[in-house]
Coordinates of C-alpha atoms in Angstrom, one line a residue:
Chain N
M26 CA 0.0 0.0 0.0
D27 CA 1.2 3.5 -0.7
F28 CA 2.6 5.4 2.2
L29 CA 1.7 8.9 1.2
T30 CA -1.1 9.8 -1.2
V31 CA -1.9 13.2 -2.6
S32 CA -5.3 13.1 -4.4
N33 CA -7.0 15.8 -6.5
V34 CA -5.2 18.6 -4.7
H35 CA -6.0 22.1 -5.9
H36 CA -4.8 25.2 -4.2
T37 CA -5.6 28.8 -4.8
Y38 CA -4.1 31.8 -3.0
F39 CA -6.4 34.7 -2.5
S40 CA -5.3 38.3 -2.2
K41 CA -7.1 41.6 -2.6
E42 CA -5.9 41.9 -6.2
A43 CA -6.4 38.4 -7.5
A44 CA -7.0 34.8 -6.9
T45 CA -3.9 32.9 -8.0
E46 CA -4.1 29.3 -8.8
A47 CA -1.0 27.7 -7.4
L48 CA -1.8 24.0 -7.8
Q49 CA -4.1 22.2 -10.2
D50 CA -5.2 18.6 -9.9
I51 CA -2.2 17.1 -8.3
N52 CA -2.3 13.3 -7.8
L53 CA 0.7 11.3 -6.7
S54 CA 1.7 8.6 -4.3
I55 CA 4.9 7.7 -2.6
R56 CA 6.0 4.3 -1.2
K57 CA 7.5 3.8 2.3
G58 CA 11.2 4.5 2.4
E59 CA 11.2 6.2 -1.0
F60 CA 13.1 9.4 -1.7
V61 CA 11.4 11.6 -4.3
S62 CA 12.2 15.1 -5.6
F63 CA 10.0 17.9 -6.8
I64 CA 11.6 20.0 -9.4
G65 CA 10.3 22.7 -11.8
P66 CA 10.6 26.3 -12.7
S67 CA 9.9 29.0 -10.1
G68 CA 6.2 29.5 -9.5
C69 CA 5.3 25.9 -10.2
G70 CA 3.9 25.5 -6.6
K71 CA 6.3 22.9 -5.4
T72 CA 6.9 24.6 -2.1
T73 CA 3.2 25.1 -1.7
L74 CA 2.6 21.4 -2.2
L75 CA 5.3 20.6 0.3
S76 CA 3.7 22.9 2.9
I77 CA 0.3 21.2 2.2
I78 CA 1.9 17.8 2.7
A79 CA 3.4 19.1 5.9
G80 CA -0.1 20.0 7.1
L81 CA 0.9 23.6 7.5
F82 CA -2.3 24.6 5.8
E83 CA -5.3 23.0 4.1
P84 CA -5.5 22.8 0.3
T85 CA -8.5 24.5 -1.3
L86 CA -9.6 21.1 -2.6
G87 CA -8.4 17.5 -2.3
T88 CA -6.7 15.4 0.4
V89 CA -3.3 14.4 1.5
K90 CA -3.0 11.2 3.6
I91 CA -0.1 9.5 5.3
E92 CA -0.8 5.8 6.1
G93 CA -4.5 6.6 5.6
Q94 CA -4.6 9.5 8.0
D95 CA -5.3 13.1 7.0
V96 CA -2.2 15.3 7.5
F97 CA -4.0 18.6 8.1
G98 CA -4.7 19.2 11.8
N99 CA -3.4 15.8 12.8
E100 CA -1.6 16.2 16.1
E101 CA -0.4 12.6 16.3
L102 CA 1.5 12.7 13.0
S103 CA 5.1 13.9 13.3
I104 CA 6.6 15.4 10.2
G105 CA 10.2 16.6 9.8
Y106 CA 10.6 19.8 7.8
M107 CA 13.9 21.3 6.8
L108 CA 14.0 24.8 5.4
Q109 CA 16.5 26.6 3.1
Q110 CA 18.2 28.1 6.1
D111 CA 18.8 26.3 9.4
Y112 CA 16.5 28.5 11.5
L113 CA 18.2 27.3 14.6
F114 CA 17.0 29.5 17.5
P115 CA 20.0 31.8 18.3
W116 CA 19.2 32.1 22.0
K117 CA 19.1 28.3 22.5
T118 CA 22.2 26.1 22.8
I119 CA 22.7 23.4 20.2
E120 CA 21.4 20.8 22.7
E121 CA 18.2 22.9 23.4
N122 CA 17.8 23.3 19.6
I123 CA 18.0 19.6 18.9
T124 CA 15.7 18.6 21.7
L125 CA 13.2 21.4 20.9
G126 CA 10.8 19.1 19.0
L127 CA 11.0 16.5 21.7
K128 CA 10.2 19.0 24.3
L129 CA 7.2 20.2 22.4
V130 CA 5.8 16.7 21.8
K131 CA 6.8 15.9 25.4
K132 CA 9.0 12.9 25.0
E133 CA 12.1 14.5 26.3
K134 CA 12.4 12.6 29.5
E135 CA 12.8 9.3 27.7
N136 CA 15.9 10.3 25.8
P137 CA 18.1 12.6 27.8
S138 CA 21.3 11.8 25.8
I139 CA 19.6 12.0 22.4
A140 CA 21.3 15.3 21.5
S141 CA 24.8 14.0 21.8
K142 CA 23.9 10.8 20.0
L143 CA 22.4 12.7 17.1
L144 CA 25.3 15.1 16.9
K145 CA 27.5 12.1 16.4
D146 CA 25.2 10.7 13.8
V147 CA 25.3 13.8 11.7
G148 CA 29.1 13.9 12.0
L149 CA 29.6 16.7 14.4
P150 CA 31.9 17.0 17.4
P151 CA 30.3 17.4 20.8
V152 CA 29.1 21.0 20.5
E153 CA 25.9 20.7 22.7
K154 CA 26.7 23.6 24.9
K155 CA 27.6 26.0 22.1
Y156 CA 25.3 28.6 20.5
P157 CA 24.4 28.5 16.8
R158 CA 26.4 31.6 16.0
E159 CA 29.6 29.7 16.9
L160 CA 29.0 27.2 14.2
S161 CA 29.6 27.4 10.4
G162 CA 26.7 27.3 7.9
G163 CA 27.3 23.6 7.1
M164 CA 27.5 22.6 10.7
R165 CA 24.3 24.5 11.5
Q166 CA 22.4 22.8 8.7
R167 CA 23.6 19.5 10.2
V168 CA 22.2 20.5 13.6
A169 CA 19.0 21.4 11.8
L170 CA 18.9 17.9 10.4
A171 CA 19.5 16.5 13.9
R172 CA 16.7 18.6 15.2
T173 CA 14.4 17.2 12.5
L174 CA 15.4 13.6 13.1
A175 CA 15.1 13.9 16.9
V176 CA 11.3 13.6 16.8
D177 CA 11.6 10.4 14.7
P178 CA 9.3 11.8 12.0
K179 CA 7.3 9.6 9.7
I180 CA 8.3 11.6 6.7
L181 CA 11.0 14.1 6.0
L182 CA 10.2 17.2 3.9
L183 CA 13.3 19.0 2.6
D184 CA 12.7 22.5 1.2
E185 CA 15.9 23.3 -0.7
P186 CA 17.9 22.6 2.5
F187 CA 21.3 22.7 0.6
S188 CA 20.8 25.8 -1.5
A189 CA 22.3 28.3 1.0
L190 CA 25.5 26.2 1.5
D191 CA 28.8 26.4 -0.3
Y192 CA 29.3 23.6 -2.9
Q193 CA 31.6 21.4 -0.8
S194 CA 29.3 21.5 2.3
K195 CA 26.4 20.8 0.0
L196 CA 27.9 17.7 -1.5
K197 CA 28.9 16.4 1.9
L198 CA 25.5 17.1 3.4
E199 CA 23.8 15.4 0.5
D200 CA 25.7 12.2 1.2
L201 CA 25.0 12.4 4.9
V202 CA 21.3 13.0 4.4
S203 CA 21.0 10.2 1.9
E204 CA 22.9 7.8 4.1
M205 CA 20.9 8.6 7.2
L206 CA 17.6 8.3 5.5
K207 CA 18.5 4.9 4.2
E208 CA 19.7 3.9 7.7
Y209 CA 16.6 5.0 9.4
N210 CA 14.4 3.9 6.4
K211 CA 12.7 7.2 6.2
T212 CA 10.5 8.5 3.4
A213 CA 11.5 11.9 2.1
I214 CA 10.5 14.6 -0.3
L215 CA 13.1 17.0 -1.6
V216 CA 12.2 20.3 -3.3
T217 CA 15.0 21.7 -5.3
H218 CA 16.1 23.8 -8.2
D219 CA 19.1 21.7 -8.8
I220 CA 18.5 18.9 -11.4
G221 CA 21.8 17.2 -10.4
E222 CA 20.9 17.1 -6.8
A223 CA 17.5 15.6 -7.6
I224 CA 19.0 12.9 -9.7
A225 CA 21.8 12.1 -7.3
M226 CA 19.6 11.7 -4.3
S227 CA 16.2 10.5 -5.5
D228 CA 14.4 7.3 -6.5
R229 CA 11.9 9.2 -8.4
I230 CA 11.6 12.8 -9.7
F231 CA 8.4 14.7 -10.2
L232 CA 8.6 17.5 -12.7
F233 CA 6.1 20.3 -12.3
S234 CA 5.0 22.9 -14.8
P235 CA 4.2 26.4 -13.8
R236 CA 1.1 28.7 -13.6
P237 CA -0.9 26.8 -12.4
G238 CA 1.3 24.2 -10.9
R239 CA 0.7 20.8 -12.5
L240 CA 2.5 17.5 -12.4
Y241 CA 4.1 17.4 -15.8
R242 CA 6.2 14.3 -15.9
T243 CA 7.7 11.6 -13.6
F244 CA 11.2 10.3 -14.0
E245 CA 12.3 7.0 -12.5
V246 CA 16.0 7.1 -11.5
P247 CA 17.7 3.9 -12.7
D248 CA 18.8 1.3 -10.1
E249 CA 22.4 1.8 -11.1
L250 CA 22.3 5.3 -9.7
R251 CA 20.1 4.6 -6.7
V252 CA 22.5 2.2 -5.1
L253 CA 25.3 4.8 -5.2
T254 CA 25.9 7.7 -2.8
P255 CA 24.9 11.1 -4.3
F256 CA 28.5 12.0 -4.8
E257 CA 29.3 8.8 -6.7
A258 CA 26.1 9.1 -8.7
R259 CA 27.2 12.4 -10.0
G260 CA 30.2 10.7 -11.6
H261 CA 28.2 8.0 -13.3
S262 CA 27.6 8.0 -17.1
I263 CA 23.8 7.5 -16.8
Y264 CA 23.7 10.6 -14.6
S265 CA 24.7 12.9 -17.5
S266 CA 22.2 11.4 -19.9
L267 CA 19.3 11.7 -17.4
F268 CA 20.5 15.2 -16.6
Q269 CA 20.2 16.1 -20.3
L270 CA 16.8 14.6 -20.6
I271 CA 15.4 16.5 -17.6
W272 CA 17.2 19.6 -18.6
K273 CA 15.4 19.6 -22.1
E274 CA 12.0 19.0 -20.5
L275 CA 12.6 21.8 -18.1
E276 CA 13.7 24.1 -20.9
S277 CA 10.6 23.3 -22.9
L278 CA 8.4 24.4 -19.9
E279 CA 9.8 27.9 -19.7
Chain T
M25 CA 56.1 33.8 16.7
N26 CA 55.2 37.5 17.0
N27 CA 51.5 36.8 17.2
N28 CA 51.4 36.8 21.0
K29 CA 53.3 40.0 21.2
L30 CA 51.1 41.7 18.6
H31 CA 48.0 40.5 20.5
Q32 CA 49.4 42.0 23.7
Q33 CA 50.0 45.3 21.9
F34 CA 46.5 45.3 20.6
I35 CA 45.1 44.7 24.0
Q36 CA 47.3 47.5 25.4
S37 CA 46.1 49.9 22.7
L38 CA 42.5 49.1 23.7
V39 CA 43.2 49.7 27.3
R40 CA 45.0 53.0 26.4
E41 CA 42.0 54.2 24.4
K42 CA 39.6 53.4 27.2
R43 CA 41.8 55.4 29.6
W44 CA 41.7 58.4 27.3
V45 CA 37.9 58.1 27.0
R46 CA 37.6 58.0 30.8
F47 CA 40.0 60.9 31.1
Y48 CA 38.1 63.2 28.8
Q49 CA 34.8 62.2 30.4
L50 CA 36.3 63.2 33.8
I51 CA 37.6 66.5 32.3
I52 CA 34.1 67.4 31.0
L53 CA 32.6 66.7 34.5
I54 CA 35.2 68.7 36.3
A55 CA 35.0 71.5 33.8
F56 CA 31.3 71.7 34.0
F57 CA 31.2 72.0 37.8
S58 CA 34.2 74.4 37.9
I59 CA 32.8 76.7 35.3
W60 CA 29.5 76.7 37.1
E61 CA 31.2 77.5 40.4
I62 CA 33.4 80.3 38.9
A63 CA 30.6 81.8 36.8
S64 CA 28.3 81.9 39.9
S65 CA 30.9 83.4 42.3
N66 CA 31.9 86.0 39.8
R67 CA 28.2 86.7 39.1
W68 CA 28.4 86.0 35.4
I69 CA 25.2 84.1 36.0
D70 CA 22.7 85.0 38.7
P71 CA 23.6 82.9 41.8
L72 CA 20.1 83.3 43.1
I73 CA 18.7 81.3 40.1
F74 CA 21.6 79.1 39.0
S75 CA 23.0 78.5 42.5
S76 CA 26.5 77.0 42.6
P77 CA 28.0 73.6 43.2
S78 CA 29.3 74.6 46.6
K79 CA 25.9 75.8 47.8
V80 CA 24.2 72.7 46.4
Y81 CA 26.8 70.6 48.2
S82 CA 26.5 72.3 51.5
L83 CA 22.7 72.0 51.3
F84 CA 23.1 68.3 50.4
I85 CA 25.2 67.7 53.4
K86 CA 22.8 69.5 55.7
N87 CA 19.8 67.6 54.4
I88 CA 21.7 64.3 54.7
S89 CA 22.7 64.9 58.2
D90 CA 19.2 65.9 59.4
G91 CA 17.9 62.8 57.7
T92 CA 15.1 64.5 55.6
L93 CA 16.7 63.9 52.2
F94 CA 16.8 60.1 52.6
T95 CA 13.0 60.0 53.1
H96 CA 12.4 62.1 50.0
I97 CA 14.8 60.0 47.9
S98 CA 13.4 56.7 48.9
Y99 CA 9.9 57.9 48.4
T100 CA 10.5 59.0 44.9
L101 CA 12.7 56.0 44.0
F102 CA 10.1 53.6 45.2
E103 CA 7.4 55.2 43.1
T104 CA 9.6 55.4 40.0
V105 CA 10.8 51.8 40.1
L106 CA 7.3 50.5 40.7
G107 CA 5.9 52.7 37.9
F108 CA 8.6 51.6 35.6
I109 CA 8.1 47.9 36.3
I110 CA 4.3 48.1 36.1
G111 CA 4.5 50.2 32.9
T112 CA 6.8 47.8 31.1
L113 CA 5.1 44.6 32.3
L114 CA 1.7 45.9 31.4
G115 CA 3.0 47.0 28.0
T116 CA 4.4 43.5 27.4
I117 CA 1.2 41.8 28.5
L118 CA -0.9 44.1 26.3
A119 CA 1.4 43.4 23.4
A120 CA 1.1 39.7 24.0
I121 CA -2.7 40.0 23.9
L122 CA -2.6 41.9 20.7
W123 CA -0.3 39.3 19.1
W124 CA -2.6 36.5 20.3
S125 CA -5.6 38.0 18.6
P126 CA -4.9 39.7 15.3
F127 CA -8.5 40.7 15.1
L128 CA -8.4 42.5 18.4
S129 CA -5.3 44.3 17.3
K130 CA -7.0 45.5 14.2
V131 CA -9.9 46.7 16.2
L132 CA -7.8 48.5 18.8
D133 CA -5.2 50.0 16.4
P134 CA -6.7 53.6 16.2
Y135 CA -7.2 53.7 19.9
L136 CA -3.6 52.9 20.6
V137 CA -2.6 55.7 18.3
I138 CA -4.9 58.1 20.0
L139 CA -3.7 57.0 23.5
N140 CA -0.1 57.3 22.4
A141 CA -0.5 60.7 21.0
M142 CA -2.3 62.1 24.0
P143 CA -0.1 63.8 26.6
K144 CA -0.4 61.4 29.5
V145 CA 0.5 63.9 32.2
A146 CA -2.7 65.7 31.3
L147 CA -4.5 62.8 32.9
G148 CA -2.9 63.8 36.3
P149 CA -5.8 65.8 37.7
I150 CA -8.3 63.0 36.8
L151 CA -6.0 60.4 38.4
I152 CA -5.7 62.4 41.6
V153 CA -9.4 62.8 42.0
A154 CA -10.1 59.2 41.0
I155 CA -7.4 57.4 43.0
G156 CA -6.8 60.1 45.7
P157 CA -3.8 62.3 46.2
G158 CA -0.9 60.0 47.2
L159 CA 1.3 57.2 46.4
G160 CA -1.3 55.4 44.2
S161 CA -1.9 58.2 41.8
I162 CA 1.8 59.0 41.5
I163 CA 2.8 55.4 40.7
T164 CA 0.0 55.2 38.2
M165 CA 1.4 58.4 36.5
G166 CA 4.8 56.7 36.4
A167 CA 3.3 53.6 34.7
I168 CA 0.7 55.2 32.4
I169 CA 3.3 57.4 30.8
S170 CA 5.2 54.4 29.4
V171 CA 2.6 51.7 29.0
I172 CA 1.1 52.6 25.6
I173 CA 4.4 53.3 23.8
S174 CA 5.8 50.0 25.3
T175 CA 2.8 48.1 24.0
I176 CA 3.2 49.6 20.5
V177 CA 7.0 49.0 20.3
I178 CA 6.9 45.5 21.7
Y179 CA 3.9 44.4 19.7
T180 CA 5.7 45.6 16.5
S181 CA 8.6 43.4 17.5
F182 CA 6.4 40.4 18.2
K183 CA 4.9 40.8 14.7
N184 CA 8.3 41.1 13.0
V185 CA 9.7 37.8 14.3
D186 CA 10.8 35.7 11.3
A187 CA 7.8 33.6 10.3
N188 CA 10.1 30.7 9.5
Y189 CA 10.8 30.2 13.2
L190 CA 7.1 29.7 13.7
K191 CA 7.1 27.3 10.7
V192 CA 9.7 25.2 12.4
L193 CA 7.6 25.1 15.6
Q194 CA 4.4 24.4 13.6
T195 CA 5.9 21.3 12.1
F196 CA 6.4 20.2 15.7
N197 CA 2.7 20.7 16.3
A198 CA 3.4 23.6 18.7
T199 CA 0.5 25.4 20.3
R200 CA 0.2 29.2 20.0
L201 CA 1.3 29.5 23.6
Q202 CA 4.4 27.4 22.9
M203 CA 5.2 29.5 19.9
F204 CA 5.0 32.6 22.1
K205 CA 7.2 31.1 24.7
E206 CA 9.8 29.5 22.5
A207 CA 10.1 32.0 19.7
I208 CA 8.1 35.3 19.9
L209 CA 9.2 36.3 23.4
P210 CA 12.9 35.4 23.4
A211 CA 13.3 36.9 19.9
S212 CA 11.9 40.1 21.2
F213 CA 14.1 40.4 24.3
P214 CA 16.4 43.0 22.7
T215 CA 13.4 45.2 21.9
I216 CA 12.0 44.8 25.4
I217 CA 15.3 45.8 26.8
S218 CA 15.6 48.9 24.7
T219 CA 12.0 49.7 25.7
L220 CA 13.1 49.4 29.3
K221 CA 15.9 51.9 28.7
V222 CA 13.4 54.4 27.3
N223 CA 11.0 53.8 30.1
V224 CA 13.6 54.6 32.7
G225 CA 13.5 58.2 31.6
L226 CA 9.7 58.2 31.1
S227 CA 8.8 56.9 34.5
W228 CA 10.9 59.6 36.1
V229 CA 9.0 62.2 34.2
G230 CA 5.7 60.7 35.2
V231 CA 6.6 60.4 38.9
I232 CA 8.1 63.9 39.2
V233 CA 5.1 65.5 37.5
G234 CA 2.8 63.4 39.8
E235 CA 4.7 64.8 42.8
F236 CA 4.5 68.3 41.4
L237 CA 0.7 68.0 41.5
V238 CA 0.0 66.3 44.8
S239 CA 2.9 65.2 47.0
S240 CA 4.2 66.4 50.3
K241 CA 7.2 64.1 50.0
G242 CA 9.8 63.2 47.3
L243 CA 12.2 64.9 45.0
G244 CA 9.5 66.3 42.8
Y245 CA 7.9 67.9 45.9
L246 CA 11.3 69.4 46.8
I247 CA 11.6 70.9 43.4
I248 CA 8.2 72.5 43.5
Y249 CA 8.7 73.6 47.1
G250 CA 12.1 75.1 46.2
F251 CA 10.5 76.9 43.4
Q252 CA 7.7 78.3 45.6
V253 CA 10.1 79.6 48.2
F254 CA 12.5 80.7 45.6
N255 CA 15.2 78.4 46.9
F256 CA 17.0 77.2 43.7
N257 CA 19.7 75.5 45.6
L258 CA 17.1 73.0 46.6
V259 CA 15.8 72.7 43.0
L260 CA 19.2 72.0 41.6
M261 CA 20.2 69.6 44.3
S262 CA 17.0 67.5 43.6
L263 CA 17.8 67.6 39.9
L264 CA 21.3 66.3 40.4
I265 CA 20.1 63.5 42.7
I266 CA 17.5 62.5 40.1
A267 CA 20.2 62.5 37.4
V268 CA 22.4 60.2 39.6
F269 CA 19.6 57.7 40.3
A270 CA 18.2 57.7 36.7
T271 CA 21.7 56.7 35.6
I272 CA 22.0 54.0 38.2
M273 CA 18.6 52.6 37.0
Y274 CA 19.9 52.7 33.4
Q275 CA 23.0 50.8 34.3
L276 CA 20.9 48.1 36.1
V277 CA 18.9 47.7 32.9
E278 CA 22.1 47.2 31.0
L279 CA 23.2 44.6 33.5
L280 CA 19.9 42.8 33.0
E281 CA 20.5 43.0 29.2
K282 CA 23.8 41.2 29.6
K283 CA 22.2 38.4 31.6
L284 CA 19.2 38.0 29.4
I285 CA 20.7 38.2 26.0
K286 CA 23.4 35.5 26.0
N287 CA 23.6 34.9 22.3
E288 CA 25.2 38.1 21.2

């Protein structure tokens, strides 16, 4: 059975000037443990769709279900959401930042040492007592990943989490995220502008067309690439041909 | 190899600069009082109106030794500190209520503007009749003068907290109260502190004006009494004492700032 199903989702933003249709008739489903990417030109509604899947707001029409449960207004469902920037709380220590989610869903007492374990998992030295400003951008995004994983979310939603990083940090973090998701067998959705990143990390790629956002095409990433780490995948010959294919499709949309 | 030495030199230059700053600050202080004293004793300014440091000082000693000054200072200080705390606290609470209910904040918006624009000291006579001439109405003056502007400034800061922090909390299914506690309030501490700094000055104004109107004790009373009996030594002495205590309060707020804002 499908883990996540998006059925007949339409979404329209209303403002004084106009009603803008952001999403039109989106239908898709994702299996458990699958990593998919949403790509498309600006204004294709991919971030809107991600927010709807996160249950941050309700779509104008349609439903999103995870394991048969509605995501909107569901207090039980835990969802991990990573943003373009780390948005660590500057007045909290790294430890407090990581355990923030646990504190809010009141599970903190069960796992007192979870912060140090997660820091190790995301490849950071023990910096629990430091403040975010003392860390570099790449390290902070790792902490944000740890914060997201701390609540053991059912699904991870990644909203261009690597786009604000320098290239080297980005490549390293891609490998880390990919490895950790496999290890924890998490389902994930990545929104990105970067075709290469989408190919290197995903099992499937959904291409959206803009104004209004519609699902335009789905690409299956071949098994040869899926077994590789994102970094290795970037060096594979199939990678370039798939890149060309998606590039042309994307070009034709603009 | 020279890094250590260079660092030492750098620290020394910082120390030297700080010493010079202090030195000139001291010079200005001494110059101010000296010129005041000389100008007064040579009658370049009217000593009856502008007094002189020596006269103020001898009056100060006299009032200290007969114990009256202490009562006046503690009276005024108590009113000011209380007015200041009530004003800021109430302002923060009102701001929180406005943040909680965007609808209410839209409704109340014009009234806040009117209340802010109105000169609060003009409410003095009404307060005195309503609350009675005494401590209560003076503290209320000290608080009322700062509460609306605190509300407006702090509420603006609440609204300007980066929405992405709230998004992070929302994905953790945080309630609105949790959002306020974890993000809105701590993110606004710097603004609240700077409001505190402004309110130090404002509550002194409120309290002194209050004492002008009703009191038979306090520094404001001394000023108005000195004016009535044409004793400007008394007026200037009270003014100087107010300046000293207002500065101390300001420094305390800065101390609080250092404790509260650890991340900068």
